[in-house]
Short mmCIF file of C-alpha atoms in Angstrom, two decimals:
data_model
loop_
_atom_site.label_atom_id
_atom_site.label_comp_id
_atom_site.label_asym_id
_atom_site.label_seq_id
_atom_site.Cartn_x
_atom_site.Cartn_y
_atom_site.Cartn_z
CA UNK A 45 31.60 -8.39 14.31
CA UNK A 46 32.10 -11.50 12.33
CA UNK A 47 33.52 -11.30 8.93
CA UNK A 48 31.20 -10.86 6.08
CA UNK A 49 31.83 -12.48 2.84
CA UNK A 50 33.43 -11.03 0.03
CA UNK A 51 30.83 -10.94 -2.46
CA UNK A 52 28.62 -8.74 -0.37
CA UNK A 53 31.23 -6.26 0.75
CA UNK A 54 32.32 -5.85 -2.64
CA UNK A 55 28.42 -4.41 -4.20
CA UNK A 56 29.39 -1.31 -4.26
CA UNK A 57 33.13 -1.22 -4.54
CA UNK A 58 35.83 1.43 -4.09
CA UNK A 59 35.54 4.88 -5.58
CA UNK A 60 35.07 8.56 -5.45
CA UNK A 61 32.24 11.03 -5.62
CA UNK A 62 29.59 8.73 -8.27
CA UNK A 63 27.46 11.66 -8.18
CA UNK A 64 24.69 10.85 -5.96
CA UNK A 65 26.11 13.25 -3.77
CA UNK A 66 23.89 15.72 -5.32
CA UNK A 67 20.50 13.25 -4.94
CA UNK A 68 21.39 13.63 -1.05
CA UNK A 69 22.49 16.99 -0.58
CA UNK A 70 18.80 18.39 -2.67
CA UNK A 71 17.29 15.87 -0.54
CA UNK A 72 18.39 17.39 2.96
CA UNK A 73 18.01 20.52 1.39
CA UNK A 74 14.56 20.57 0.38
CA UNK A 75 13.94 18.50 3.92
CA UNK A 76 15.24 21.82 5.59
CA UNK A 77 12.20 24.03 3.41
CA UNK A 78 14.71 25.03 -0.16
CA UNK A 79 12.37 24.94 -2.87
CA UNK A 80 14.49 22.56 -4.75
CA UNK A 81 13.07 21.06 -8.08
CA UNK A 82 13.86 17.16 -8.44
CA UNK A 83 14.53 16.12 -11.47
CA UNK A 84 17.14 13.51 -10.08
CA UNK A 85 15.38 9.85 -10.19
CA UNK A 86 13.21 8.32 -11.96
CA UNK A 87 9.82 7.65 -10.39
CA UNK A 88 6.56 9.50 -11.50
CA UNK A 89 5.20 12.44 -9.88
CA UNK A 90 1.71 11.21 -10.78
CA UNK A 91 0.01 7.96 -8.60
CA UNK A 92 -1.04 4.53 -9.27
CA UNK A 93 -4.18 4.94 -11.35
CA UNK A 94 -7.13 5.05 -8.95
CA UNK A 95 -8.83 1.92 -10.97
CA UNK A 96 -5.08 -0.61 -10.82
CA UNK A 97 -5.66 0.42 -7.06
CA UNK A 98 -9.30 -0.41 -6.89
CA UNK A 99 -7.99 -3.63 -8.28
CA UNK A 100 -5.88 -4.62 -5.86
CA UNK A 101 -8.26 -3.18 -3.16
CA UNK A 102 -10.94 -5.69 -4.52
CA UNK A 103 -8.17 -8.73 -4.33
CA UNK A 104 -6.89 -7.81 -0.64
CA UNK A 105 -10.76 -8.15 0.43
CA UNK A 106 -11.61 -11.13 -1.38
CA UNK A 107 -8.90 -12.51 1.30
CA UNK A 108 -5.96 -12.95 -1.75
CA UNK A 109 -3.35 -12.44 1.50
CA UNK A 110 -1.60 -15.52 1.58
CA UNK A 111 1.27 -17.05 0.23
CA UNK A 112 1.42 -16.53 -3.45
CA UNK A 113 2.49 -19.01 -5.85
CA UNK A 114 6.05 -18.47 -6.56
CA UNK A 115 6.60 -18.22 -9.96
CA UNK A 116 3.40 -16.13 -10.27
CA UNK A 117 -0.25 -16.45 -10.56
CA UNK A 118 -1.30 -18.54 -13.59
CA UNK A 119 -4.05 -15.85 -14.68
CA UNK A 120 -0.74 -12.80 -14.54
CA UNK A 121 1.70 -15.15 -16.47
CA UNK A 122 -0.69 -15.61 -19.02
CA UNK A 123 -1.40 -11.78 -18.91
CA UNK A 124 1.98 -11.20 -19.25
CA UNK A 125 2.48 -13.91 -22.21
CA UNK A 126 -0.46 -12.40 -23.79
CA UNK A 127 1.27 -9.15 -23.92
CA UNK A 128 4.60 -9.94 -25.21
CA UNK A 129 2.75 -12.28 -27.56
CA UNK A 130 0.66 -9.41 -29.48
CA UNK A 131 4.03 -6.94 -29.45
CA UNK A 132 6.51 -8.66 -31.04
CA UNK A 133 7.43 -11.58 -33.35
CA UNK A 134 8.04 -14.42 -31.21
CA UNK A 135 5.23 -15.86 -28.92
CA UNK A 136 5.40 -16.27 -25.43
CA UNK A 137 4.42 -18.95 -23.63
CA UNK A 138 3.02 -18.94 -19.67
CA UNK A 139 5.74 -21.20 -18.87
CA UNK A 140 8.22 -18.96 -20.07
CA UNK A 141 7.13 -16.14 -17.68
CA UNK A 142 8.79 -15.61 -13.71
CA UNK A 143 6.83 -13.03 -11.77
CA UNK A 144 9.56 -10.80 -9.96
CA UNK A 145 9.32 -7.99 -7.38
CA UNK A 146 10.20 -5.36 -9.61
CA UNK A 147 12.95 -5.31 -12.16
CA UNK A 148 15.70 -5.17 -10.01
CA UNK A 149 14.95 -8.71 -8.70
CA UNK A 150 14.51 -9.71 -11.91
CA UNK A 151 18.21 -8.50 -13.41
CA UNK A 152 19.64 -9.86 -10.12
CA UNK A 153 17.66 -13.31 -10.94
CA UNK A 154 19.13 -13.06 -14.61
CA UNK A 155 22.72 -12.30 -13.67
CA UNK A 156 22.17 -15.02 -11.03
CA UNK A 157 21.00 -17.44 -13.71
CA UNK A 158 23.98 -17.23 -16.38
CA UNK A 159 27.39 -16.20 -14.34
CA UNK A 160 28.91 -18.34 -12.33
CA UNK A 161 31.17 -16.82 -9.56
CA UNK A 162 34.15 -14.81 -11.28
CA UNK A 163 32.48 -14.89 -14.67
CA UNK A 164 32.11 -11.77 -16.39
CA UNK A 165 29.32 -9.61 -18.11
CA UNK A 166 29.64 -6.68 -20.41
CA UNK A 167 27.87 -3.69 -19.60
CA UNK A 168 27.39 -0.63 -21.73
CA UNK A 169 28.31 2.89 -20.24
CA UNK A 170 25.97 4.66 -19.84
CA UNK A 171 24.43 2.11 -17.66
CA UNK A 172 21.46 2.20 -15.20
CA UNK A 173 23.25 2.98 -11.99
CA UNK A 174 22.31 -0.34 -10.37
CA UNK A 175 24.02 -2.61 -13.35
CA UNK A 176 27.94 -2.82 -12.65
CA UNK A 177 26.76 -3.40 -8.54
CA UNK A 178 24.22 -6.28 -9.26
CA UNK A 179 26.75 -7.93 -11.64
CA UNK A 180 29.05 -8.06 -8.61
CA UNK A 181 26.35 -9.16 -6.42
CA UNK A 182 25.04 -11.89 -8.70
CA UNK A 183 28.89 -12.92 -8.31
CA UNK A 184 30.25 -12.05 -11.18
CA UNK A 185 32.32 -8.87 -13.07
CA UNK A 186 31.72 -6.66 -14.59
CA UNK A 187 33.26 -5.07 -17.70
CA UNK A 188 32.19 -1.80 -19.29
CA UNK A 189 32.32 -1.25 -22.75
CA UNK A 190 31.95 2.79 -23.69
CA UNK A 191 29.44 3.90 -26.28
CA UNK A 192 29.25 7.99 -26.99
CA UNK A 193 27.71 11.13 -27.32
CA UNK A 194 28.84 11.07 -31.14
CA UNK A 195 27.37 8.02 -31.97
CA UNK A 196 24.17 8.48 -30.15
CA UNK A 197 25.19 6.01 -27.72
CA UNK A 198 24.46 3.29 -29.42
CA UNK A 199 26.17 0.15 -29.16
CA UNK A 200 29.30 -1.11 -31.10
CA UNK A 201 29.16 -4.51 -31.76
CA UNK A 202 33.34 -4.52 -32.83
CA UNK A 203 34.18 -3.01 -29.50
CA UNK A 204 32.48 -5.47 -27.19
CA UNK A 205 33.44 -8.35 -28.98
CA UNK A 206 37.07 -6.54 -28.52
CA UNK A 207 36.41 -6.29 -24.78
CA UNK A 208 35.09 -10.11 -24.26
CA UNK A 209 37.37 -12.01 -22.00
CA UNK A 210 37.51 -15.93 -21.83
CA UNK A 211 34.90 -16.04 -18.66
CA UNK A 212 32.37 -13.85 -20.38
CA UNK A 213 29.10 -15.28 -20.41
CA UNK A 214 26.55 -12.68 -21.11
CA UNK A 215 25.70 -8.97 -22.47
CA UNK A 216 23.76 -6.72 -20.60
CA UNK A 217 21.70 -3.87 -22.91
CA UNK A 218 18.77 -1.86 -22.50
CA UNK A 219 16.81 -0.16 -24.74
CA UNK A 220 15.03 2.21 -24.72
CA UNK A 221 18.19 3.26 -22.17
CA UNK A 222 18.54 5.00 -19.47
CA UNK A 223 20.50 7.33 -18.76
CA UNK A 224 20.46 8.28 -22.66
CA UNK A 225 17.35 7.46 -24.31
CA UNK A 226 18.59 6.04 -26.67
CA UNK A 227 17.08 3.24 -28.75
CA UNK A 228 18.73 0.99 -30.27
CA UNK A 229 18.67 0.87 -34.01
CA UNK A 230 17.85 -2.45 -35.63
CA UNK A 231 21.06 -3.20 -37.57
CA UNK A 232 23.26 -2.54 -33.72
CA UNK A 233 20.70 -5.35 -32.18
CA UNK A 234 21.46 -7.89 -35.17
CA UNK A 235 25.05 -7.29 -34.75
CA UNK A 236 25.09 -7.80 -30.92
CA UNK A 237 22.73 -11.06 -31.71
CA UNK A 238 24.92 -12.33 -34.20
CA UNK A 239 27.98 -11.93 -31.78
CA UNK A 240 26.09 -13.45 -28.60
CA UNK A 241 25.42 -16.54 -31.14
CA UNK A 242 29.09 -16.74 -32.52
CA UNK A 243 30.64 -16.67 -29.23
CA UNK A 244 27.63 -18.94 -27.16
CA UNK A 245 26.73 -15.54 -25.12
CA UNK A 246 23.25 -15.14 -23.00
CA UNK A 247 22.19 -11.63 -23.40
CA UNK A 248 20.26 -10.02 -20.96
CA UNK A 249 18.03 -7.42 -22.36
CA UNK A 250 16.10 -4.96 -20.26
CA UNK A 251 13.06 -3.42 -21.31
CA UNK A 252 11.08 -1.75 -18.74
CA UNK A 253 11.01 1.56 -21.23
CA UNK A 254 9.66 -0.83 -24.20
CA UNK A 255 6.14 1.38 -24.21
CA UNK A 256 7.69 4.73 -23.79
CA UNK A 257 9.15 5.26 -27.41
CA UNK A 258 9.08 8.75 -29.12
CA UNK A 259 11.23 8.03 -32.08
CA UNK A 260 11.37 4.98 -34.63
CA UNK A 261 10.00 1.91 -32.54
CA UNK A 262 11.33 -0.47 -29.93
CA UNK A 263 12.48 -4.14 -30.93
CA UNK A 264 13.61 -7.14 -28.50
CA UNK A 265 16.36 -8.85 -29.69
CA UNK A 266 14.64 -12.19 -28.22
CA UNK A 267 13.24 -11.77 -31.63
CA UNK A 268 16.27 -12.03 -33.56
CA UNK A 269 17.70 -15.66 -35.34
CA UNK A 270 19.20 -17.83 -33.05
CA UNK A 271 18.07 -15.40 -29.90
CA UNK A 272 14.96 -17.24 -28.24
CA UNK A 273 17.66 -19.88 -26.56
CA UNK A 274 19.50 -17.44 -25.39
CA UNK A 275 17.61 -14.18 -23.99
CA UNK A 276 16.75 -13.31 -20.73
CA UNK A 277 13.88 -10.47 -20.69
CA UNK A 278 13.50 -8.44 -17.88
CA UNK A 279 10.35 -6.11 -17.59
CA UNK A 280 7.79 -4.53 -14.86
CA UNK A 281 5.10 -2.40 -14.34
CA UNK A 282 6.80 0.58 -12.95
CA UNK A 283 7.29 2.57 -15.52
CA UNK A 284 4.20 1.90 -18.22
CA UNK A 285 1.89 2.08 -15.33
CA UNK A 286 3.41 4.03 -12.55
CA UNK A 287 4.16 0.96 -10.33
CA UNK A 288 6.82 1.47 -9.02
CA UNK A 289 6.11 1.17 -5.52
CA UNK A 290 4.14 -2.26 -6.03
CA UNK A 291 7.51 -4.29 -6.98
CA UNK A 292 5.90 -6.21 -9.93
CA UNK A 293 7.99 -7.60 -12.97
CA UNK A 294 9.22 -10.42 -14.85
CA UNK A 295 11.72 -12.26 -16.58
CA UNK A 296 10.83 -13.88 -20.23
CA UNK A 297 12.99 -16.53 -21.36
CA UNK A 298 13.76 -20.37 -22.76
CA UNK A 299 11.30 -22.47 -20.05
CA UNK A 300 14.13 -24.44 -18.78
CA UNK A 301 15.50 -21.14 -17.68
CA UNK A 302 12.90 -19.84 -16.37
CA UNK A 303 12.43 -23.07 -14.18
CA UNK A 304 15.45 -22.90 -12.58
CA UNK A 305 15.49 -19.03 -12.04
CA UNK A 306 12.02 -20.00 -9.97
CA UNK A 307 14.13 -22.18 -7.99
CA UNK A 308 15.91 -19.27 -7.53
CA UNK A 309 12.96 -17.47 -6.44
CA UNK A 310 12.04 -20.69 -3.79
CA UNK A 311 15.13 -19.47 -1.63
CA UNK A 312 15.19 -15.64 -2.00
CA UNK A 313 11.21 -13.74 -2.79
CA UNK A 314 9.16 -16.36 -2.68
CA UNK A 315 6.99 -14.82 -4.31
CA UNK A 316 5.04 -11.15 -5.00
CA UNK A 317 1.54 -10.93 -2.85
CA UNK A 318 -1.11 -11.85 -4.59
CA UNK A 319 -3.46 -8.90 -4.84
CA UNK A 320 -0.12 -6.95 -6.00
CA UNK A 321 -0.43 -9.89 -9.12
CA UNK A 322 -4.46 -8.95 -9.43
CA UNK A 323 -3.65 -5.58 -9.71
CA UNK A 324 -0.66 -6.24 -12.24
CA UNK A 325 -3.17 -8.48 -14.44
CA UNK A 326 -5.81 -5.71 -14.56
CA UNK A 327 -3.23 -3.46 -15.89
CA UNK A 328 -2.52 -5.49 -18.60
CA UNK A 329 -5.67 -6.45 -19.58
CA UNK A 330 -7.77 -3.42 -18.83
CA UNK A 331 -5.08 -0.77 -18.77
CA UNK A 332 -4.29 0.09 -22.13
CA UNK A 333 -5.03 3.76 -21.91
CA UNK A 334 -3.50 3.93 -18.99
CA UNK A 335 0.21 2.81 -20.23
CA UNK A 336 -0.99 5.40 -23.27
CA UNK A 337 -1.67 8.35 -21.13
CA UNK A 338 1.83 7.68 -19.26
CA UNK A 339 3.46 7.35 -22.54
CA UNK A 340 2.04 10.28 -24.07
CA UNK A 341 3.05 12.48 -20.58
CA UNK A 342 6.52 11.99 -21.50
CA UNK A 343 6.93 12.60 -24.74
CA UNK A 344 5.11 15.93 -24.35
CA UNK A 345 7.49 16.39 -21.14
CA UNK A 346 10.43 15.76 -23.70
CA UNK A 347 9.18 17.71 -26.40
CA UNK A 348 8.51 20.54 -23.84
CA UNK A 349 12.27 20.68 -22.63
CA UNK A 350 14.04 20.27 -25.73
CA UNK A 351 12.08 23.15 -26.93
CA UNK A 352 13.31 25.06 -23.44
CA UNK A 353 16.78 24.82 -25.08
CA UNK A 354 16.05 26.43 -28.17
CA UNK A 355 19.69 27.26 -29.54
CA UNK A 356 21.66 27.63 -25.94
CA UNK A 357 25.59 27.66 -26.48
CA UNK A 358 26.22 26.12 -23.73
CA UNK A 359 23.93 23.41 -23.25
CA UNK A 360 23.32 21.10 -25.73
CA UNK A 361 20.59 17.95 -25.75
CA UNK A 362 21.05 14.39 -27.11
CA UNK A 363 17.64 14.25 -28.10
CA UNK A 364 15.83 10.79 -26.76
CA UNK A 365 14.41 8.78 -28.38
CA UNK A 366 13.06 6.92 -25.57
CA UNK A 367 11.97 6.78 -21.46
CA UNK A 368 11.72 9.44 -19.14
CA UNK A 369 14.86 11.24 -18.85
CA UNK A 370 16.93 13.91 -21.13
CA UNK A 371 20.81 13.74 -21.70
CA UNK A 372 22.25 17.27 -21.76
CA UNK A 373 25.64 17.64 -23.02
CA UNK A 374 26.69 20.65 -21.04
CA UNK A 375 30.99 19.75 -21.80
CA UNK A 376 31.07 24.22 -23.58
CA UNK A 377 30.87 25.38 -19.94
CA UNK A 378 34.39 23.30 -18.83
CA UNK A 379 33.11 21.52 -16.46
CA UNK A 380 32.07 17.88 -15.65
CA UNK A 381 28.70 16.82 -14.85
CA UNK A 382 29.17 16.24 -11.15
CA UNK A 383 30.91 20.06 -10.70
CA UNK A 384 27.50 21.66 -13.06
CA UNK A 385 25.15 19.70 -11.21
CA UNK A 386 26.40 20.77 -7.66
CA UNK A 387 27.01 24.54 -8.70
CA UNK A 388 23.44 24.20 -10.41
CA UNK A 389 21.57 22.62 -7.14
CA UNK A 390 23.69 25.80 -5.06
CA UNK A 391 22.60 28.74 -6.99
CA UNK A 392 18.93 27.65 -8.86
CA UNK A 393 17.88 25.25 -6.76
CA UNK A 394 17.82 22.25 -9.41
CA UNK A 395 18.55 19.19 -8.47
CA UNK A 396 19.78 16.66 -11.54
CA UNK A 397 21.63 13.74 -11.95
CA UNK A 398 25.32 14.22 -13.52
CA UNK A 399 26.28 11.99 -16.13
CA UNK A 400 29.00 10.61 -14.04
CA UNK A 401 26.64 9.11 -12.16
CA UNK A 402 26.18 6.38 -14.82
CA UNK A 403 29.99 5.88 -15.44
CA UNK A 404 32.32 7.64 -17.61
CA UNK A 405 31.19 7.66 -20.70
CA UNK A 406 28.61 10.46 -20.00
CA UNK A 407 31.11 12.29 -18.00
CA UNK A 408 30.47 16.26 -19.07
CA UNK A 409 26.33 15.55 -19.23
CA UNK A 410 23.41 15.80 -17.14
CA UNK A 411 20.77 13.13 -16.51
CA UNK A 412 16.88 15.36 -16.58
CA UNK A 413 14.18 13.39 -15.50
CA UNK A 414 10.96 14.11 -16.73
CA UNK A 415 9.18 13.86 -13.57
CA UNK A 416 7.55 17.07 -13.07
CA UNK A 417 4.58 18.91 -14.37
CA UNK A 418 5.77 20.91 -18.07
CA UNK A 419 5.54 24.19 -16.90
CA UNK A 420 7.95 23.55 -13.99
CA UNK A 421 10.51 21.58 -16.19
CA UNK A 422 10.11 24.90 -18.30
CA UNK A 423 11.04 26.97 -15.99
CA UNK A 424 13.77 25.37 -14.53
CA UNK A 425 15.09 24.08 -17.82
CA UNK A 426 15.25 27.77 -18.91
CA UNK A 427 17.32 28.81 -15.77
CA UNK A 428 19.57 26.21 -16.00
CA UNK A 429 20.49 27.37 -19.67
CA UNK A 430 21.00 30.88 -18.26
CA UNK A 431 22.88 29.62 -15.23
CA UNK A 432 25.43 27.07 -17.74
CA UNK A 433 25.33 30.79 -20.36
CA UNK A 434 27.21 32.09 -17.25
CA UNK A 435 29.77 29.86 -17.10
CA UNK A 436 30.58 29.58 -20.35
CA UNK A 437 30.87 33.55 -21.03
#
C-alpha cells in the first residue's frame, strides 16, 4: 500500500489502554447473552419522537430527496436563528447559521476554520473523547489544560493563558460538559472571553447540552463583550431531541465565517438531506415539549442516582449540574477508573465509562450515563456502591 499522509495516521495517536476497552469488551459480552447494563455512551434509550418522524416521513414523500442546499434550507436556518435569537442576548441572523451533519462535523468544520496546519488549540481535560483527535485531524495540536475534581472542573482562566503557546489560535470549551456536567459559572466564561480578546483567540464553544441544565442556567459566551467576532457555536439536535441518528447540527458564528466554513462544506458534506432539515425545523418550531420531556428525563435520572449513593464511603459523586452523564469519584477504593470499571463490568455486569477515558484529569472517576430507565440505574447504581464498599474494606 501507498503511503498515507501524516495528518490522517496521526487521529488517533500513540497510547495505552484509553478506556474504551471496557465499551468493547460489555459489548461482545452482552452480544454473547451477559445481561450487561450500558451505561457507557451517550445516546438515548428512548426513540425519535413519533411526530419529528412523521415529519420527515411527510418531507421524503413530498419528493424532498434531492440534493439539498448546502449551507442548509433557508426555512431550518431561520429556525435555527429563531432559536438562538429568543435564548440568549445576542441575535442571530440566518446568514450566520451552517447546517452540519451532526456536531461532530460541525467541531471538525470549526477547528478546520481557525487552525492552520501546526497551529494549536487548548482543550480542557475532561474533554469529550472525540476533541484532542479532531484537533489533530483539522491539522492542528492539541494542548490540554487540566481542570479538577476540587474545583468542580471548572475552567481556570490563569492556567490556560499559562499554557498558550505562540501558534495558539483558539479555545475549545463546552458547557454544560461532558464528561463532568459541569456548567460553567458566569465569572470563568468572562475570564476566558476576556483572555480570547487580549490575546486575538477564536473560541470554539460547544453547546449541544445547552437545554439540559439542572442547576443555575446555561450562558454562551458568544454573548460576552468583544465575543460575537470571535465565536464559533457548535450545536445539534441529538441530544434535546433524541437525534442522534439523523446527523443534524450547526455552527453559529460572524457571517464571513460562516461563508467560508460552507465552502468548506462544498468539498466535504455537501449538505444534510433535506427531509432530515424538515424534520429538524419541526423540532424547533413545534417541539418544545418534546426538548422539555427529554430534559426533564434526565434530571429525574440524575436526581434518582445521586440519591442511590446516599452516604457510600467509597464512592463519591460530583454532582452535575448539567447533560446526561454522572461523574463518580471512586479514588477511596485505590484504584483508577479504567481498573474499577473493568473489575465492575467482570463481577456486576455494569458497563461504564472510566474517567480515563476523557484524559487524565478524571483519572480515579467513572463516567454514568443516564441512559436507562430509573429503576435500572437504581439498581445497578446500588450494586456498584456495594461492589466499590468491597474494595475499599
Amino acid at each position: 500500500m501507498a503511503r498515507l499522509s501524516e495528518r490522517i495516521s496521526g487521529i488517533v495517536g500513540a497510547g495505552g489502554d484509553d478506556g474504551w476497552s471496557v465499551y468493547y469488551r460489555a459489548r461482545a459480552l452482552a452480544e454473547a447473552g451477559a445481561p450487561v447494563v450500558m451505561l457507557t455512551v451517550g445516546d438515548h434509550d428512548i426513540k425519535t419522537d413519533p411526530a419529528i418522524l412523521a415529519a420527515m416521513r411527510a418531507s421524503q414523500e413530498r419528493g424532498n430527496l434531492g440534493y439539498p442546499p448546502v449551507p442548509g434550507s433557508a426555512a431550518l436556518r431561520r429556525a435555527i436563528a429563531g432559536r438562538v435569537s429568543a435564548r440568549t442576548t445576542l441575535a442571530a441572523a440566518t446568514a450566520q447559521v451552517l447546517v452540519v451533519p451532526g456536531g461532530q462535523a460541525g467541531l471538525f468544520a470549526s477547528l478546520t476554520a481557525v487552525l492552520d496546519p501546526g497551529q494549536s488549540c487548548i482543550v480542557l481535560d475532561p474533554y469529550y473523547a472525540t476533541y484532542v483527535q479532531t484537533v489533530r485531524a483539522a491539522g492542528g495540536r492539541a494542548i490540554v489544560v487540566p481542570t479538577s475534581a476540587e474545583d468542580g472542573f471548572q475552567p481556570d482562566a490563569a492556567r490556560i493563558e499559562a499554557a498558550l503557546a505562540p501558534d495558539t489560535r483558539a479555545i475549545l470549551i463546552n458547557t454544560p460538559n461532558n464528561p463532568t456536567g459541569a456548567v460553567y459559572a458566569p465569572e470563568r466564561l468572562a475570564a476566558i472571553a476576556d483572555l480570547c480578546v487580549r490575546r486575538d483567540l477564536w473560541l470554539i464553544s460547544d453547546e449541544v447540552y445547552d437545554v439540559q441544565v439542572h442547576e443555575g442556567r446555561h450562558a454562551s459566551p458568544r454573548d460576552l463583550l468583544g465575543m460575537a467576532d470571535r465565536t464559533l457555536v457548535v450545536n445539534s439536535l441529538s441530544k434535546s431531541h433524541a437525534m442522534t441518528g439523523s446527523r443534524i447540527g450547526w455552527v453559529l458564528g460572524p457571517e464571513a465565517a460562516i461563508a467560508r466554513i460552507g465552502e468548506l462544506a462544498t468539498t466535504t458534506t455537501y449538505g444534510v438531506p433535506g427531509y432530515i432539515q424538515d424534520a429538524a425545523e419541526f423540532a424547533m418550531t413545534e417541539g418544545a415539549e418534546i426538548e422539555a420531556a427529554i430534559a426533564a428525563r434526565y434530571r429525574r435520572r440524575r436526581d434518582a442516582v445521586l440519591e442511590s449513593l446516599g452516604n457510600a464511603r467509597a464512592v463519591r459523586a460530583n454532582a452535575p449540574a448539567g447533560g446526561m452523564y454522572v461523574m463518580l469519584d471512586i479514588r477511596p477504593t485505590g484504584l483508577s477508573g479504567l481498573d474499577f470499571a473493568h473489575r465492575l463490568l467482570e463481577a456486576e455486569y455494569i458497563a461504564v465509562m472510566p474517567g480515563e477515558s476523557f484524559g487524565t484529569a478524571a483519572a480515579g472517576h467513572l463516567r454514568v450515563a443516564l441512559t436507562r430507565p430509573e429503576a435500572v440505574l437504581r439498581d445497578a447504581l446500588a450494586r456498584l456502591v456495594a461492589f466499590a464498599g468491597t474494595l475499599a474494606a
